[in-house]
């Protein structure tokens, strides 16, 4: 049976606006080929002729890929994936590979089709981060399930059943034990062992050697089926970021140290920011070296708090949709739109696929962007961007006067929703007696501390005088609509029922910066 590959291609460039009770929804998508070239190539400039991208030779990356000495059956756990498909009678399954494993994708799909009799689809390009399950691309072929290979953020998905195959990276357990003993000489130390998902297969072997020596060591388990990331301090159970472990209630989480098995990356940074009250040490399986993490968390937090101050100064906010598969992402979008409007700011929702400086530089009027993505993809370095990117937690700190800085940092946006562990409702109003002057630490100007009343579903804000039949009347005009009307180009509009149906004709040729039928400027 031939292997069918479904390449997740976005539509040709489009830019449309939808008006409703909430802020406009702007869509700006780009088309991709089979391999999504890293956006870092385009961070050097906001515009280019694209020649370096067209002429670039793409070769499969082996860093983080399958170890050459390990067979396909063992690394990709073909027995387990075959059982997953057969036990659930799936007939269409989407296989999602990161870029470094795409070289094995066709072979794995062929083996899966041969053993299961089901049709396999290879997702050639993920719509957002490769650590997230791409349910959008899977929907293009009506897939009944997704098998996700490689590193995973383990964010809960919305619709499709998912099987995670992390891959089995080699771990020298003996060397890891030696490093642990060097970093933690106190045999009574309270330590929580976390690991990259690629080394989880060796954690049982590591635990069998450390538990007889260290009675207070706790080993986290991978829990990919969690519903809402939350901590339960009453019973000592902590479930967050797809990890689950139990701490001693009398000792408390703050009195534990963290030992991370894995390489330096966004996952470790996310852990350190979230549990910043705990000292961190790590063991790098690739180098065989361990260390106390010297990342200046306070310096990182100061950088994030600076972005909060920028968010307070912003008047036009762009909410960038960085995921369409993580549970409750729509609820977070509505939550952000509500608090931004109550803070007297304008909010626009942007769908740009994988964000890059080039894409977001098209929206010059936006003062700051809020990225709604999984915890690992939320903490982007915005130094290369024309405008900063903040997380939903940072935006809420800027807009919700009831949320004060407590030393904890929240990267999981689900925790901010009503009913979650970190939800804090925005107050209806602030008493004049309790209102303090708010001075921007960046511009030195005074900011308004008044909260706006949330708009009614069918009402609009802002007024304008118009003249009709020599009679002056007052019309309600949305600031968002006025903002779009002021632009010389507002994108493609549907105009349903107004545009005549015509046959397809040949389009322009070339690249957007210089089509062949355009004269040189």
Coordinates of C-alpha atoms in Angstrom, one line a residue:
X1 CA 0.0 0.0 0.0
X2 CA 1.6 3.3 -1.0
X3 CA 2.4 5.9 1.7
X4 CA 0.3 9.0 1.4
X5 CA 1.8 12.3 2.7
X6 CA -0.3 15.2 3.6
X7 CA 1.7 18.3 3.6
X8 CA 0.2 21.0 5.8
X9 CA 0.2 23.9 3.5
X10 CA -1.4 27.2 4.5
X11 CA -3.5 29.2 2.0
X12 CA -1.9 31.8 -0.2
X13 CA -1.3 35.1 1.5
X14 CA -4.6 36.5 2.8
X15 CA -5.5 39.1 5.2
X16 CA -9.1 39.4 6.3
X17 CA -11.0 41.1 9.1
X18 CA -14.2 39.9 10.8
X19 CA -16.4 42.3 12.8
X20 CA -18.4 41.1 15.7
X21 CA -19.0 41.8 19.4
X22 CA -15.3 41.2 20.1
X23 CA -12.3 42.8 18.6
X24 CA -11.5 42.1 14.9
X25 CA -9.8 38.9 13.9
X26 CA -7.0 39.5 11.5
X27 CA -5.6 36.5 9.6
X28 CA -2.2 36.6 7.9
X29 CA -0.9 33.2 6.8
X30 CA 2.1 32.1 4.7
X31 CA 2.5 29.1 2.6
X32 CA 5.3 26.6 3.4
X33 CA 7.0 23.7 1.6
X34 CA 7.6 20.3 3.1
X35 CA 10.2 21.4 5.5
X36 CA 9.6 24.6 7.5
X37 CA 12.8 26.6 7.3
X38 CA 13.8 28.1 10.7
X39 CA 12.5 31.6 11.1
X40 CA 15.8 32.6 12.6
X41 CA 17.1 33.0 9.0
X42 CA 14.8 35.9 8.5
X43 CA 15.5 37.7 11.8
X44 CA 18.4 39.6 10.3
X45 CA 16.0 41.9 8.4
X46 CA 12.4 42.7 8.2
X47 CA 12.4 42.5 4.4
X48 CA 14.6 40.7 1.8
X49 CA 14.4 39.4 -1.7
X50 CA 14.3 35.8 -0.4
X51 CA 17.2 34.7 -2.5
X52 CA 19.1 33.2 0.5
X53 CA 16.1 31.0 1.3
X54 CA 15.5 29.8 -2.2
X55 CA 19.2 28.9 -2.7
X56 CA 19.7 27.3 0.7
X57 CA 20.4 23.6 0.7
X58 CA 18.3 21.8 3.3
X59 CA 19.9 18.7 5.0
X60 CA 18.4 16.6 7.7
X61 CA 19.7 17.6 11.2
X62 CA 21.0 14.8 13.3
X63 CA 21.3 16.8 16.5
X64 CA 18.5 15.4 18.7
X65 CA 17.6 12.9 16.1
X66 CA 17.6 9.1 16.1
X67 CA 20.9 7.6 17.4
X68 CA 22.6 5.8 14.5
X69 CA 23.2 2.7 16.6
X70 CA 19.5 2.3 17.6
X71 CA 17.1 0.5 15.3
X72 CA 13.9 1.9 14.0
X73 CA 11.7 -0.6 15.8
X74 CA 13.2 0.2 19.2
X75 CA 13.5 4.0 18.8
X76 CA 10.0 4.5 17.3
X77 CA 8.3 1.8 19.5
X78 CA 6.6 0.2 16.5
X79 CA 5.0 -2.5 18.6
X80 CA 3.3 0.0 20.9
X81 CA 2.1 2.3 18.0
X82 CA 0.8 -0.7 16.1
X83 CA -1.2 -1.8 19.1
X84 CA -2.5 1.7 19.6
X85 CA -3.9 1.7 16.0
X86 CA -5.3 -1.8 16.0
X87 CA -6.9 -1.7 19.5
X88 CA -8.8 1.4 18.6
X89 CA -9.6 0.4 15.0
X90 CA -8.3 3.6 13.5
X91 CA -8.3 3.7 9.7
X92 CA -6.7 7.1 9.2
X93 CA -3.8 8.1 11.4
X94 CA -1.6 11.2 11.2
X95 CA 2.1 10.8 11.9
X96 CA 3.7 14.0 13.2
X97 CA 7.5 14.2 13.1
X98 CA 9.9 17.1 14.1
X99 CA 12.2 18.3 11.4
X100 CA 15.2 16.3 12.7
X101 CA 13.2 13.0 12.3
X102 CA 11.6 13.6 9.0
X103 CA 14.2 11.5 7.2
X104 CA 12.7 8.4 8.8
X105 CA 9.1 9.4 8.3
X106 CA 8.4 7.6 5.0
X107 CA 10.0 4.3 6.3
X108 CA 7.9 4.4 9.5
X109 CA 4.7 5.2 7.6
X110 CA 5.3 2.3 5.3
X111 CA 5.9 -0.1 8.1
X112 CA 2.8 1.1 10.0
X113 CA 0.6 0.7 6.9
X114 CA 2.0 -2.8 6.4
X115 CA 1.4 -4.0 9.9
X116 CA -2.0 -2.2 10.6
X117 CA -3.6 -2.0 7.2
X118 CA -4.6 1.6 8.0
X119 CA -3.7 4.6 6.0
X120 CA -0.9 6.8 7.4
X121 CA -0.5 10.5 6.7
X122 CA 2.8 12.3 7.3
X123 CA 2.4 15.9 8.6
X124 CA 5.1 17.6 6.6
X125 CA 4.9 20.9 8.3
X126 CA 3.4 21.8 11.7
X127 CA 1.2 24.9 11.9
X128 CA 2.9 26.0 15.2
X129 CA 5.5 24.5 17.5
X130 CA 6.6 21.0 16.8
X131 CA 6.3 20.1 20.5
X132 CA 2.5 20.6 20.2
X133 CA 0.1 18.1 18.6
X134 CA -1.0 19.6 15.3
X135 CA -4.7 18.8 15.2
X136 CA -5.2 21.4 12.5
X137 CA -3.0 19.6 10.0
X138 CA -4.6 16.3 11.0
X139 CA -8.0 17.7 10.3
X140 CA -7.0 18.3 6.7
X141 CA -7.1 14.6 6.0
X142 CA -9.9 13.8 8.6
X143 CA -7.4 11.8 10.7
X144 CA -8.9 9.8 13.5
X145 CA -5.8 9.9 15.7
X146 CA -2.3 11.4 15.9
X147 CA 1.0 9.7 16.7
X148 CA 3.4 12.4 17.9
X149 CA 7.1 11.7 17.6
X150 CA 10.0 13.4 19.4
X151 CA 10.1 16.2 22.0
X152 CA 6.6 17.1 23.4
X153 CA 5.3 19.7 25.7
X154 CA 2.5 17.3 26.8
X155 CA -0.1 20.0 26.6
X156 CA -3.6 18.5 26.7
X157 CA -5.3 18.4 23.3
X158 CA -8.8 19.4 22.3
X159 CA -10.3 16.6 20.1
X160 CA -8.2 13.8 18.7
X161 CA -6.7 10.9 20.7
X162 CA -2.9 11.1 20.8
X163 CA -0.1 8.7 21.3
X164 CA 3.3 10.2 22.3
X165 CA 6.5 8.4 21.1
X166 CA 9.3 10.4 22.7
X167 CA 12.2 8.4 21.2
X168 CA 14.8 6.6 23.3
X169 CA 17.9 8.8 23.6
X170 CA 20.8 6.9 25.3
X171 CA 21.5 7.7 29.0
X172 CA 24.5 6.6 31.0
X173 CA 22.8 5.8 34.3
X174 CA 26.0 5.1 36.1
X175 CA 27.5 8.4 35.2
X176 CA 24.2 10.2 36.1
X177 CA 24.2 8.6 39.6
X178 CA 27.8 9.8 40.1
X179 CA 26.9 13.3 39.1
X180 CA 23.9 13.3 41.4
X181 CA 26.1 12.2 44.3
X182 CA 28.6 14.9 43.6
X183 CA 25.9 17.6 43.4
X184 CA 23.9 16.3 46.4
X185 CA 26.4 15.0 49.0
X186 CA 23.7 15.1 51.8
X187 CA 22.0 11.7 51.8
X188 CA 18.9 13.2 53.5
X189 CA 18.4 15.9 50.9
X190 CA 14.9 16.4 49.5
X191 CA 15.3 16.3 45.7
X192 CA 12.8 16.0 42.9
X193 CA 14.2 14.3 39.7
X194 CA 12.8 15.7 36.5
X195 CA 13.7 14.5 33.0
X196 CA 13.4 15.4 29.4
X197 CA 10.8 13.1 27.8
X198 CA 13.5 11.5 25.6
X199 CA 15.2 10.0 28.7
X200 CA 12.1 8.9 30.6
X201 CA 12.6 5.3 29.5
X202 CA 15.7 5.1 31.8
X203 CA 14.3 6.8 34.9
X204 CA 13.2 3.5 36.5
X205 CA 16.8 2.3 36.2
X206 CA 18.1 5.6 37.7
X207 CA 15.5 5.3 40.6
X208 CA 16.6 1.8 41.4
X209 CA 20.1 3.0 42.1
X210 CA 19.3 6.2 43.9
X211 CA 16.4 5.3 46.2
X212 CA 18.4 2.9 48.4
X213 CA 20.9 5.8 49.0
X214 CA 18.6 8.8 49.1
X215 CA 15.3 8.1 51.0
X216 CA 13.9 11.6 50.3
X217 CA 14.3 11.6 46.5
X218 CA 11.1 11.9 44.5
X219 CA 10.9 10.9 40.8
X220 CA 8.4 12.6 38.6
X221 CA 6.2 10.6 36.2
X222 CA 5.0 11.6 32.8
X223 CA 1.3 12.2 32.7
X224 CA 0.2 13.1 29.1
X225 CA -3.5 12.8 29.9
X226 CA -3.9 15.5 32.4
X227 CA -6.8 17.8 32.0
X228 CA -6.0 21.1 33.6
X229 CA -2.5 21.8 34.9
X230 CA -2.8 22.5 38.6
X231 CA -1.1 22.0 41.9
X232 CA -2.8 20.4 44.8
X233 CA -0.8 21.3 47.9
X234 CA -3.3 19.8 50.3
X235 CA -2.3 16.3 49.4
X236 CA 1.2 17.1 48.2
X237 CA 0.4 16.1 44.6
X238 CA 1.8 18.4 41.9
X239 CA 0.5 17.9 38.3
X240 CA 2.0 20.4 35.8
X241 CA 3.6 20.4 32.4
X242 CA 2.7 16.7 31.9
X243 CA 4.6 15.8 35.0
X244 CA 3.2 14.3 38.2
X245 CA 5.0 13.9 41.6
X246 CA 4.2 14.0 45.2
X247 CA 6.1 16.0 47.8
X248 CA 6.1 15.8 51.6
X249 CA 3.4 18.1 52.9
X250 CA 5.4 19.1 56.0
X251 CA 8.5 19.9 54.0
X252 CA 6.7 21.8 51.2
X253 CA 7.7 22.2 47.6
X254 CA 9.9 25.3 48.3
X255 CA 12.3 23.2 50.4
X256 CA 13.0 20.7 47.6
X257 CA 15.8 20.9 45.1
X258 CA 15.3 20.0 41.4
X259 CA 17.6 17.7 39.5
X260 CA 16.9 17.8 35.7
X261 CA 18.1 15.0 33.4
X262 CA 18.4 16.6 29.9
X263 CA 20.0 19.3 27.8
X264 CA 19.7 23.0 28.3
X265 CA 16.6 24.3 26.5
X266 CA 13.1 25.9 26.7
X267 CA 11.8 23.0 28.9
X268 CA 14.4 23.6 31.6
X269 CA 13.9 27.3 31.4
X270 CA 10.2 26.9 31.8
X271 CA 10.7 24.7 34.9
X272 CA 13.1 27.1 36.5
X273 CA 10.8 30.1 36.0
X274 CA 7.8 28.2 37.3
X275 CA 9.5 26.7 40.3
X276 CA 11.9 29.6 40.9
X277 CA 11.8 29.0 44.7
X278 CA 13.7 25.7 44.2
X279 CA 17.4 25.5 43.4
X280 CA 18.1 23.6 40.2
X281 CA 20.9 21.2 39.1
X282 CA 21.1 19.2 35.9
X283 CA 22.9 16.4 34.1
X284 CA 23.6 16.7 30.4
X285 CA 23.5 13.2 28.9
X286 CA 25.2 14.3 25.7
X287 CA 28.3 15.6 27.5
X288 CA 28.1 13.5 30.7
X289 CA 28.6 16.6 32.8
X290 CA 26.5 18.0 35.7
X291 CA 26.2 21.4 37.2
X292 CA 24.2 23.7 39.4
X293 CA 22.2 25.8 37.0
X294 CA 23.8 29.3 36.8
X295 CA 21.0 30.8 34.8
X296 CA 20.2 34.1 36.6
X297 CA 16.5 33.5 37.2
X298 CA 16.2 36.8 38.9
X299 CA 17.7 38.5 35.9
X300 CA 15.3 36.6 33.6
X301 CA 12.4 37.6 35.8
X302 CA 13.5 41.3 35.7
X303 CA 13.4 41.1 32.0
X304 CA 9.9 39.7 32.1
X305 CA 8.8 42.4 34.5
X306 CA 10.1 45.0 32.2
X307 CA 7.9 43.5 29.5
X308 CA 4.9 43.8 31.9
X309 CA 5.7 47.5 32.1
X310 CA 5.7 47.8 28.4
X311 CA 2.4 46.1 28.3
X312 CA 1.0 48.6 30.7
X313 CA 2.1 51.4 28.4
X314 CA 0.6 49.8 25.3
X315 CA -2.6 51.1 23.8
X316 CA -3.0 48.6 20.8
X317 CA -2.5 44.9 21.7
X318 CA -2.2 42.1 19.2
X319 CA -3.2 38.7 20.5
X320 CA -1.2 36.2 18.5
X321 CA -2.7 32.7 18.2
X322 CA 0.2 30.4 18.8
X323 CA -1.8 27.2 19.1
X324 CA -5.1 25.7 17.8
X325 CA -4.8 22.3 19.5
X326 CA -4.2 23.0 23.2
X327 CA -7.3 22.7 25.4
X328 CA -9.0 26.0 26.4
X329 CA -7.1 28.2 23.9
X330 CA -10.4 29.8 22.8
X331 CA -11.3 30.5 26.4
X332 CA -8.0 32.2 27.0
X333 CA -8.5 34.4 23.9
X334 CA -11.9 35.5 25.2
X335 CA -10.4 36.1 28.6
X336 CA -7.6 38.2 27.2
X337 CA -9.9 40.2 25.0
X338 CA -12.1 41.0 28.1
X339 CA -9.3 42.2 30.4
X340 CA -7.6 44.2 27.6
X341 CA -10.8 46.0 26.8
X342 CA -11.5 46.7 30.5
X343 CA -8.1 48.2 30.7
X344 CA -9.0 50.7 28.0
X345 CA -6.8 49.2 25.3
X346 CA -7.7 48.0 21.8
X347 CA -7.2 44.3 21.1
X348 CA -6.7 42.5 17.8
X349 CA -6.5 38.7 17.3
X350 CA -3.8 37.6 14.8
X351 CA -3.4 34.2 13.3
X352 CA 0.1 34.0 11.6
X353 CA 1.1 30.4 12.1
X354 CA 4.6 30.3 13.5
X355 CA 5.4 33.8 14.6
X356 CA 8.5 35.4 13.2
X357 CA 9.8 39.0 13.2
X358 CA 9.0 39.4 9.5
X359 CA 5.4 38.4 9.9
X360 CA 4.7 40.6 13.0
X361 CA 6.5 43.6 11.5
X362 CA 3.5 43.9 9.1
X363 CA 1.4 45.2 12.0
X364 CA 3.2 48.5 12.7
X365 CA 0.3 50.0 14.7
X366 CA 0.4 47.3 17.4
X367 CA 2.3 48.3 20.5
X368 CA 2.8 44.9 22.0
X369 CA 1.9 41.3 21.2
X370 CA 0.5 38.6 23.5
X371 CA 1.5 35.0 22.4
X372 CA -1.1 32.4 23.3
X373 CA 1.0 29.2 23.0
X374 CA 2.1 26.2 25.0
X375 CA 4.4 26.8 28.0
X376 CA 7.6 25.9 26.0
X377 CA 6.7 28.2 23.1
X378 CA 5.5 31.2 25.1
X379 CA 8.8 32.4 26.4
X380 CA 10.2 33.7 23.1
X381 CA 13.1 36.1 23.0
X382 CA 11.6 39.2 21.5
X383 CA 14.8 41.1 21.1
X384 CA 14.7 40.5 17.3
X385 CA 11.1 41.6 17.0
X386 CA 9.9 45.1 16.1
X387 CA 7.5 45.0 19.1
X388 CA 7.9 42.8 22.3
X389 CA 6.0 39.6 22.8
X390 CA 4.6 38.8 26.3
X391 CA 2.7 35.9 27.8
X392 CA -0.9 35.9 28.9
X393 CA 0.2 36.0 32.5
X394 CA 2.3 39.1 31.9
X395 CA -0.6 40.7 30.0
X396 CA -3.0 40.0 32.9
X397 CA -0.5 41.5 35.3
X398 CA -0.5 44.7 33.2
X399 CA -4.3 44.9 33.0
X400 CA -5.7 43.4 36.2
X401 CA -5.0 45.6 39.2
X402 CA -6.0 42.8 41.5
X403 CA -3.1 40.6 40.4
X404 CA 0.1 41.5 42.3
X405 CA 3.6 40.0 41.9
X406 CA 4.1 37.2 44.4
X407 CA 7.3 35.7 43.1
X408 CA 5.6 32.9 41.2
X409 CA 5.6 32.9 37.4
X410 CA 2.9 31.2 35.4
X411 CA 3.6 30.0 31.9
X412 CA 0.5 27.7 31.5
X413 CA -2.3 29.9 30.4
X414 CA -5.0 27.4 31.5
X415 CA -4.1 28.3 35.1
X416 CA -5.5 31.9 34.5
X417 CA -9.0 30.8 33.6
X418 CA -12.0 30.9 36.0
X419 CA -12.0 27.8 38.2
X420 CA -8.2 27.3 37.8
X421 CA -5.7 27.4 40.6
X422 CA -4.3 30.9 39.7
X423 CA -7.5 32.7 38.6
X424 CA -8.0 36.2 40.0
X425 CA -11.1 38.0 38.9
X426 CA -10.7 41.6 37.7
X427 CA -12.4 44.1 40.1
X428 CA -15.5 45.9 38.8
X429 CA -14.0 49.3 39.8
X430 CA -11.4 50.8 42.0
X431 CA -12.5 53.1 44.8
X432 CA -11.2 56.7 44.5
X433 CA -9.7 56.5 48.0
X434 CA -7.6 53.5 47.0
X435 CA -6.5 54.8 43.6
X436 CA -2.9 55.7 43.5
X437 CA -1.1 57.6 40.7
X438 CA 0.4 55.2 38.1
X439 CA 3.6 56.5 36.6
X440 CA 5.2 54.6 33.7
X441 CA 8.7 53.5 34.6
X442 CA 9.7 53.7 30.9
X443 CA 8.2 56.9 29.7
X444 CA 7.8 58.8 33.0
X445 CA 4.2 59.7 32.0
X446 CA 1.1 59.2 34.1
X447 CA -1.2 56.3 33.1
X448 CA -4.9 56.0 33.7
X449 CA -5.9 53.6 36.4
X450 CA -9.6 53.6 35.5
X451 CA -11.3 50.3 34.5
X452 CA -13.7 50.4 31.6
X453 CA -17.1 48.7 31.7
X454 CA -17.1 45.6 29.5
X455 CA -19.0 46.3 26.3
X456 CA -22.3 44.7 25.7
X457 CA -22.4 42.0 23.0
X458 CA -24.3 44.1 20.5
X459 CA -23.0 47.5 21.5
X460 CA -19.9 49.4 20.2
X461 CA -17.7 52.0 21.8
X462 CA -16.8 55.4 20.4
X463 CA -19.0 58.0 18.8
X464 CA -18.8 60.1 15.6
X465 CA -21.0 62.8 14.2
X466 CA -22.3 62.2 10.6
X467 CA -24.6 64.2 8.4
X468 CA -27.4 62.5 6.5
X469 CA -30.2 64.4 4.7
X470 CA -29.1 67.6 6.4
X471 CA -29.8 66.2 9.8
X472 CA -27.0 65.6 12.3
X473 CA -27.1 62.3 14.0
X474 CA -24.8 60.4 16.3
X475 CA -23.5 57.1 15.1
X476 CA -21.7 54.5 17.1
X477 CA -18.5 53.5 15.3
X478 CA -16.1 50.8 16.7
X479 CA -12.5 52.1 17.2
X480 CA -11.3 48.9 15.7
X481 CA -13.3 49.5 12.6
X482 CA -12.1 53.1 12.3
X483 CA -8.6 51.9 12.8
X484 CA -8.9 49.5 9.8
X485 CA -10.7 52.1 7.7
X486 CA -7.7 54.4 8.1
X487 CA -5.4 51.9 6.4
X488 CA -4.7 52.2 2.7
X489 CA -5.0 48.4 2.3
X490 CA -7.2 46.3 4.5
X491 CA -6.8 42.9 3.0
X492 CA -9.2 40.6 1.2
X493 CA -12.8 40.7 2.1
X494 CA -15.3 37.9 1.5
X495 CA -18.1 40.1 0.1
X496 CA -20.4 37.0 0.0
X497 CA -23.1 37.4 -2.7
X498 CA -21.6 40.5 -4.2
X499 CA -18.7 39.1 -6.2
X500 CA -19.5 37.4 -9.5
X501 CA -18.3 33.9 -10.0
X502 CA -15.5 33.6 -12.6
X503 CA -13.3 30.9 -14.0
X504 CA -9.8 30.5 -12.6
X505 CA -7.1 32.5 -14.5
X506 CA -3.3 32.4 -14.4
X507 CA -2.0 34.5 -11.5
X508 CA 1.2 36.5 -11.0
X509 CA 4.6 34.9 -11.1
X510 CA 7.6 35.6 -9.0
X511 CA 7.9 36.7 -5.4
X512 CA 5.8 39.3 -3.6
X513 CA 8.6 41.9 -3.5
X514 CA 9.0 41.9 -7.3
X515 CA 6.4 40.2 -9.5
X516 CA 7.4 39.6 -13.1
X517 CA 4.7 41.9 -14.5
X518 CA 5.7 44.8 -12.2
X519 CA 8.1 47.5 -13.4
X520 CA 11.2 48.0 -11.3
X521 CA 11.0 50.9 -8.8

